[in-house]
Structures are given as C-alpha cells and as structure tokens.
Amino acid sequence: MAKDYEMKLLGSGGSPFVTRVKFALKLKSIEYEYIQEDLANKSELLLKSNPGLQKVPVLFHANELPISESLVIIEYLDEFLPDVHPILPSNPSDRAQSRFLAYYIDSLTERKEELKRLIIEGSVMLEEAFAKLSKGKAFFGGDEIGFLDIVVGCFLGWIKFFGIIFGFNVIDETRNPRLAQWGKSMWSHEATRSVIPSDEIHMNFFKMLLGFLPLMPDMPIPA
Ligand SMILES: N[C@@H](CCC(=O)N[C@@H](CS)C(=O)NCC(=O)O)C(=O)O
C-alpha cells in the first residue's frame, strides 16, 4: 500500500530521468502527485525550483527545498526510507562502482558526437559490471531491483524505440548476453513495466526534442 509523504514530482512524459525517479518512488511505495512540465514552454514552477539547470525531474517533499537531478533524488529517497526496498548496494565498493557507472552513463547522454561508438563501449562495460554486481542473480541489485537497475532501466523504453526507428540495438544478444537477459527481467517486473512510457509518448517526446536539439549527423528523422 503506497504511503503519502506529501511528495510531488515535476516531470515530462518521455524523460528517462523522470522515469528513473518514478521507478524509485514505485519501489519505495511512495504516493506522489505528478505535475506535467511543458519543456517547450517552461513553467514558473520549473524556473523557480531549478533555476540553475531548468531541467526535470524536480522532487518536492513537503516544506523542504526542491531537489533536482535524478541521481540526487534517488539517493535522497533511499536515505529518507532506508528500510523500504533499499536501492543502493550495502557494500561500499559495490556502491562506489555503481555510482561511478551511473555518472559515466549520464555523461554519455551529454555527448552529441560518436554517440553510437560510446554507447557500444558503455554497454560492454555494463555487461562486465553486471557479472560482478549481480552475483549471478537477475538484477544489478541481486534478487531485487537496485540502483543501477533503475539508472540503466530508465532507458529501456528508449532502447526499444531506437531499435524500432533506427534499427540500432543498444543491447545486443551477442555483445551483451547478460544485459539482454537482464532487460527481459526488467520488462517483466511489475514496478518497471508499469512505469516505462509507451512508444507513443517516446515518439512525442522525440519530436519535441528534434525541435530544439542539434541532430546527430546520421540520425534519420521519423515522419
Ligand atoms: N542530469 C539530469 C538530466 C535531466 C534532463 O536532461 N532533463 C531533460 C528532459 S530528459 C530536461 O529537462 N531538459 C530541458 C532542457 O534541457 O532545457 C538528471 O539526471 O536529472
């Protein structure tokens, strides 16, 4: 049963960083109010609550200051409710490794050039990390969905979408057999399946992004 801690999430439908926070809220069984942001016409609420970056997600918790940046929000939620579905690994070395990979993955999303090569290299790195961190279990977090499952899993809808429109498999059965299996476990998990946005939401978000982001040179524009 979800509990009400007076939380509100400012987000935008197809944003993987927002999906990430929704996963964490779901796993922690936290009830929240979702406020839809129009990134093409940013609201006062966004500009006031995250003036420096002007990006979603932003989490509001009762009368506390708003919290921005998905990774910071997830760590906040984990510290706020440490006993309900712990997210970060308990082992300090695994925790450091997971945080490093999270920052590394997010640094890739900032890159515009050689993105395809970097994604492939990143997927190989994650394949190796999975072998170590999962300890032979279904998730990075072991038996349960953990920090890296959330951080990487938020891209699963986009990975599927990119496969459909560009024919580019970010996770490849031959290159990343463990990650491919992990992807299936994630898609079949209720907490993630119910949160991953639909293809239609991805398409709408993608079209909105095309309006104000420079394109990768080899990116075909969908109709
Ligand atoms: N590092 C940030 C990234 C958030 C981000 O890039 N959000 C995008 C939507 S996917 C956004 O709000 N973009 C608005 C803008 O760049 O002006 C996080 O992890 O929260």
Short mmCIF file of C-alpha atoms and ligand atoms in Angstrom, two decimals:
data_model
loop_
_atom_site.label_atom_id
_atom_site.label_comp_id
_atom_site.label_asym_id
_atom_site.label_seq_id
_atom_site.Cartn_x
_atom_site.Cartn_y
_atom_site.Cartn_z
CA MET A 1 0.00 0.00 0.00
CA ALA A 2 1.54 3.31 -1.14
CA LYS A 3 2.11 5.90 1.62
CA ASP A 4 1.60 9.65 1.37
CA TYR A 5 4.65 11.69 2.43
CA GLU A 6 3.49 14.86 0.66
CA MET A 7 5.73 14.40 -2.35
CA LYS A 8 5.27 15.97 -5.77
CA LEU A 9 7.24 15.18 -8.90
CA LEU A 10 7.68 17.69 -11.69
CA GLY A 11 8.36 15.75 -14.88
CA SER A 12 7.90 15.32 -18.59
CA GLY A 13 6.37 12.22 -20.15
CA GLY A 14 9.25 10.69 -22.14
CA SER A 15 12.14 11.86 -19.98
CA PRO A 16 14.21 8.83 -18.90
CA PHE A 17 15.48 10.83 -15.92
CA VAL A 18 11.90 11.30 -14.75
CA THR A 19 11.15 7.60 -15.39
CA ARG A 20 14.09 6.85 -13.11
CA VAL A 21 12.55 8.75 -10.22
CA LYS A 22 9.15 7.16 -10.88
CA PHE A 23 10.79 3.71 -10.60
CA ALA A 24 12.29 4.67 -7.24
CA LEU A 25 9.01 6.10 -5.92
CA LYS A 26 7.18 2.97 -7.03
CA LEU A 27 9.71 0.62 -5.43
CA LYS A 28 9.57 2.63 -2.20
CA SER A 29 5.73 2.52 -2.33
CA ILE A 30 5.53 6.31 -2.05
CA GLU A 31 2.36 8.03 -3.18
CA TYR A 32 3.00 11.29 -5.01
CA GLU A 33 1.39 13.93 -7.14
CA TYR A 34 2.74 14.11 -10.68
CA ILE A 35 2.97 17.55 -12.30
CA GLN A 36 3.47 17.55 -16.07
CA GLU A 37 6.04 20.09 -17.33
CA ASP A 38 6.00 21.52 -20.85
CA LEU A 39 9.69 21.71 -21.73
CA ALA A 40 8.96 23.71 -24.88
CA ASN A 41 7.37 26.38 -22.70
CA LYS A 42 8.85 26.09 -19.22
CA SER A 43 6.65 26.83 -16.23
CA GLU A 44 7.31 29.30 -13.42
CA LEU A 45 7.42 26.31 -11.11
CA LEU A 46 10.35 24.77 -13.00
CA LEU A 47 12.20 28.06 -13.40
CA LYS A 48 11.85 28.82 -9.70
CA SER A 49 12.56 25.35 -8.37
CA ASN A 50 15.55 24.54 -10.60
CA PRO A 51 16.76 27.95 -11.82
CA GLY A 52 20.33 26.83 -12.46
CA LEU A 53 19.63 23.92 -14.80
CA GLN A 54 15.92 24.36 -15.67
CA LYS A 55 15.55 20.61 -16.13
CA VAL A 56 13.18 17.93 -14.93
CA PRO A 57 12.89 15.93 -12.74
CA VAL A 58 12.37 18.07 -9.65
CA LEU A 59 11.09 16.49 -6.44
CA PHE A 60 9.13 18.48 -3.87
CA HIS A 61 8.88 16.98 -0.41
CA ALA A 62 6.52 18.74 1.98
CA ASN A 63 8.18 22.01 3.03
CA GLU A 64 11.75 21.00 2.19
CA LEU A 65 13.72 22.73 -0.56
CA PRO A 66 13.07 21.25 -4.04
CA ILE A 67 15.55 18.57 -5.14
CA SER A 68 16.87 18.34 -8.71
CA GLU A 69 18.98 15.80 -10.62
CA SER A 70 17.62 12.28 -10.86
CA LEU A 71 20.59 10.58 -9.17
CA VAL A 72 20.45 13.01 -6.25
CA ILE A 73 16.70 12.44 -5.92
CA ILE A 74 17.08 8.66 -5.91
CA GLU A 75 19.74 8.83 -3.21
CA TYR A 76 17.51 11.19 -1.23
CA LEU A 77 14.58 8.78 -1.43
CA ASP A 78 16.83 5.91 -0.39
CA GLU A 79 18.06 7.85 2.63
CA PHE A 80 14.56 9.03 3.50
CA LEU A 81 13.15 5.50 3.52
CA PRO A 82 16.15 3.20 4.00
CA ASP A 83 14.11 0.21 5.20
CA VAL A 84 11.67 0.02 2.29
CA HIS A 85 13.25 -1.61 -0.76
CA PRO A 86 16.88 -0.42 -0.24
CA ILE A 87 18.22 0.86 -3.56
CA LEU A 88 21.95 1.49 -3.22
CA PRO A 89 24.17 -1.55 -2.64
CA SER A 90 25.08 -2.06 1.03
CA ASN A 91 28.70 -2.93 0.20
CA PRO A 92 30.78 0.31 -0.09
CA SER A 93 32.83 -0.95 -3.03
CA ASP A 94 29.72 -2.01 -4.99
CA ARG A 95 28.12 1.32 -4.06
CA ALA A 96 31.12 3.30 -5.35
CA GLN A 97 31.25 1.21 -8.54
CA SER A 98 27.50 1.70 -9.12
CA ARG A 99 27.76 5.47 -8.56
CA PHE A 100 30.69 5.69 -10.96
CA LEU A 101 28.79 3.81 -13.67
CA ALA A 102 25.72 5.97 -13.12
CA TYR A 103 27.75 9.15 -13.63
CA TYR A 104 29.53 7.59 -16.59
CA ILE A 105 26.24 6.63 -18.29
CA ASP A 106 24.82 10.08 -17.69
CA SER A 107 27.94 11.71 -19.13
CA LEU A 108 27.23 9.81 -22.38
CA THR A 109 23.80 11.41 -22.65
CA GLU A 110 25.55 14.81 -22.79
CA ARG A 111 27.66 13.75 -25.79
CA LYS A 112 26.49 14.51 -29.31
CA GLU A 113 29.41 13.06 -31.31
CA GLU A 114 30.48 9.46 -31.65
CA LEU A 115 27.48 8.60 -29.52
CA LYS A 116 26.96 5.21 -31.17
CA ARG A 117 30.55 4.08 -30.51
CA LEU A 118 30.39 5.35 -26.93
CA ILE A 119 27.09 3.58 -26.31
CA ILE A 120 28.55 0.30 -27.56
CA GLU A 121 31.63 0.72 -25.35
CA GLY A 122 29.37 1.61 -22.43
CA SER A 123 27.23 -1.47 -22.99
CA VAL A 124 30.34 -3.69 -22.87
CA MET A 125 31.42 -2.00 -19.64
CA LEU A 126 27.96 -2.57 -18.17
CA GLU A 127 27.99 -6.22 -19.26
CA GLU A 128 31.16 -6.73 -17.19
CA ALA A 129 29.81 -4.73 -14.25
CA PHE A 130 26.63 -6.82 -14.30
CA ALA A 131 28.62 -10.04 -13.93
CA LYS A 132 30.31 -8.64 -10.82
CA LEU A 133 27.49 -6.71 -9.15
CA SER A 134 24.57 -9.10 -9.77
CA LYS A 135 26.45 -12.04 -8.19
CA GLY A 136 24.70 -14.44 -10.57
CA LYS A 137 21.22 -13.05 -9.84
CA ALA A 138 18.68 -11.41 -12.17
CA PHE A 139 19.41 -7.74 -11.38
CA PHE A 140 22.38 -5.44 -10.79
CA GLY A 141 20.94 -5.19 -7.29
CA GLY A 142 20.92 -9.04 -6.90
CA ASP A 143 17.50 -10.59 -6.26
CA GLU A 144 15.86 -7.16 -6.21
CA ILE A 145 15.94 -4.11 -8.45
CA GLY A 146 18.69 -1.77 -7.21
CA PHE A 147 20.42 1.49 -8.07
CA LEU A 148 21.93 0.56 -11.46
CA ASP A 149 18.78 -1.30 -12.48
CA ILE A 150 16.93 1.98 -12.02
CA VAL A 151 19.66 4.14 -13.59
CA VAL A 152 20.02 1.97 -16.71
CA GLY A 153 16.47 0.62 -16.76
CA CYS A 154 15.01 4.08 -17.29
CA PHE A 155 16.41 3.89 -20.84
CA LEU A 156 14.73 0.57 -21.73
CA GLY A 157 11.76 2.25 -23.41
CA TRP A 158 14.14 4.45 -25.41
CA ILE A 159 16.32 1.45 -26.29
CA LYS A 160 13.25 -0.32 -27.71
CA PHE A 161 12.17 2.86 -29.52
CA PHE A 162 15.65 3.40 -31.03
CA GLY A 163 15.71 -0.24 -32.14
CA ILE A 164 12.41 0.28 -33.95
CA ILE A 165 13.16 3.58 -35.67
CA PHE A 166 16.95 3.40 -36.23
CA GLY A 167 17.46 -0.39 -36.23
CA PHE A 168 20.20 0.17 -33.63
CA ASN A 169 20.26 -2.34 -30.78
CA VAL A 170 21.90 -0.70 -27.80
CA ILE A 171 21.75 -4.05 -26.02
CA ASP A 172 22.76 -6.83 -28.38
CA GLU A 173 22.20 -10.54 -27.58
CA THR A 174 25.69 -11.44 -28.87
CA ARG A 175 27.64 -8.49 -27.49
CA ASN A 176 25.73 -8.25 -24.22
CA PRO A 177 24.10 -11.65 -23.44
CA ARG A 178 23.77 -10.90 -19.71
CA LEU A 179 22.33 -7.44 -20.28
CA ALA A 180 19.87 -8.88 -22.81
CA GLN A 181 18.65 -11.34 -20.18
CA TRP A 182 18.58 -8.53 -17.59
CA GLY A 183 16.44 -6.42 -19.97
CA LYS A 184 13.87 -9.23 -20.12
CA SER A 185 13.79 -9.46 -16.32
CA MET A 186 13.29 -5.70 -16.09
CA TRP A 187 10.48 -5.64 -18.67
CA SER A 188 8.68 -8.44 -16.85
CA HIS A 189 8.93 -6.73 -13.44
CA GLU A 190 5.68 -5.04 -12.44
CA ALA A 191 7.36 -1.96 -10.93
CA THR A 192 9.20 -1.11 -14.15
CA ARG A 193 6.74 -2.35 -16.77
CA SER A 194 4.00 -0.18 -15.29
CA VAL A 195 6.23 2.94 -15.34
CA ILE A 196 8.12 2.75 -18.68
CA PRO A 197 6.43 5.24 -21.06
CA SER A 198 4.64 3.97 -24.17
CA ASP A 199 6.11 4.13 -27.72
CA GLU A 200 3.68 6.96 -28.43
CA ILE A 201 4.99 9.03 -25.51
CA HIS A 202 8.55 8.39 -26.68
CA MET A 203 7.66 9.47 -30.20
CA ASN A 204 6.03 12.70 -28.99
CA PHE A 205 8.97 13.48 -26.74
CA PHE A 206 11.42 12.67 -29.53
CA LYS A 207 9.65 15.04 -31.92
CA MET A 208 9.73 17.75 -29.26
CA LEU A 209 13.49 17.19 -28.78
CA LEU A 210 14.07 17.41 -32.53
CA GLY A 211 12.63 20.90 -32.33
CA PHE A 212 15.42 22.25 -30.14
CA LEU A 213 18.37 19.89 -30.11
CA PRO A 214 21.19 19.58 -32.68
CA LEU A 215 20.87 16.26 -34.51
CA MET A 216 23.44 13.53 -34.70
CA PRO A 217 24.71 13.52 -38.30
CA ASP A 218 23.42 10.00 -39.06
CA MET A 219 20.05 10.41 -37.39
CA PRO A 220 17.13 9.85 -39.78
CA ILE A 221 14.08 11.95 -38.91
CA PRO A 222 10.90 9.92 -38.42
CA ALA A 223 7.75 11.04 -40.22
N1 LIG B 1 21.24 15.18 -15.25
C1 LIG B 1 19.83 15.45 -15.22
C2 LIG B 1 19.29 15.40 -16.64
C3 LIG B 1 17.85 15.86 -16.70
C4 LIG B 1 17.46 16.23 -18.13
O1 LIG B 1 18.27 16.25 -19.05
N2 LIG B 1 16.16 16.53 -18.30
C5 LIG B 1 15.70 16.97 -19.59
C6 LIG B 1 14.50 16.13 -20.02
S1 LIG B 1 15.02 14.48 -20.46
C7 LIG B 1 15.24 18.41 -19.48
O2 LIG B 1 14.57 18.79 -18.55
N3 LIG B 1 15.63 19.22 -20.47
C8 LIG B 1 15.27 20.61 -20.53
C9 LIG B 1 16.40 21.45 -21.03
O3 LIG B 1 17.49 20.92 -21.29
O4 LIG B 1 16.20 22.65 -21.19
C10 LIG B 1 19.12 14.44 -14.32
O5 LIG B 1 19.67 13.33 -14.14
O6 LIG B 1 18.07 14.75 -13.75
#
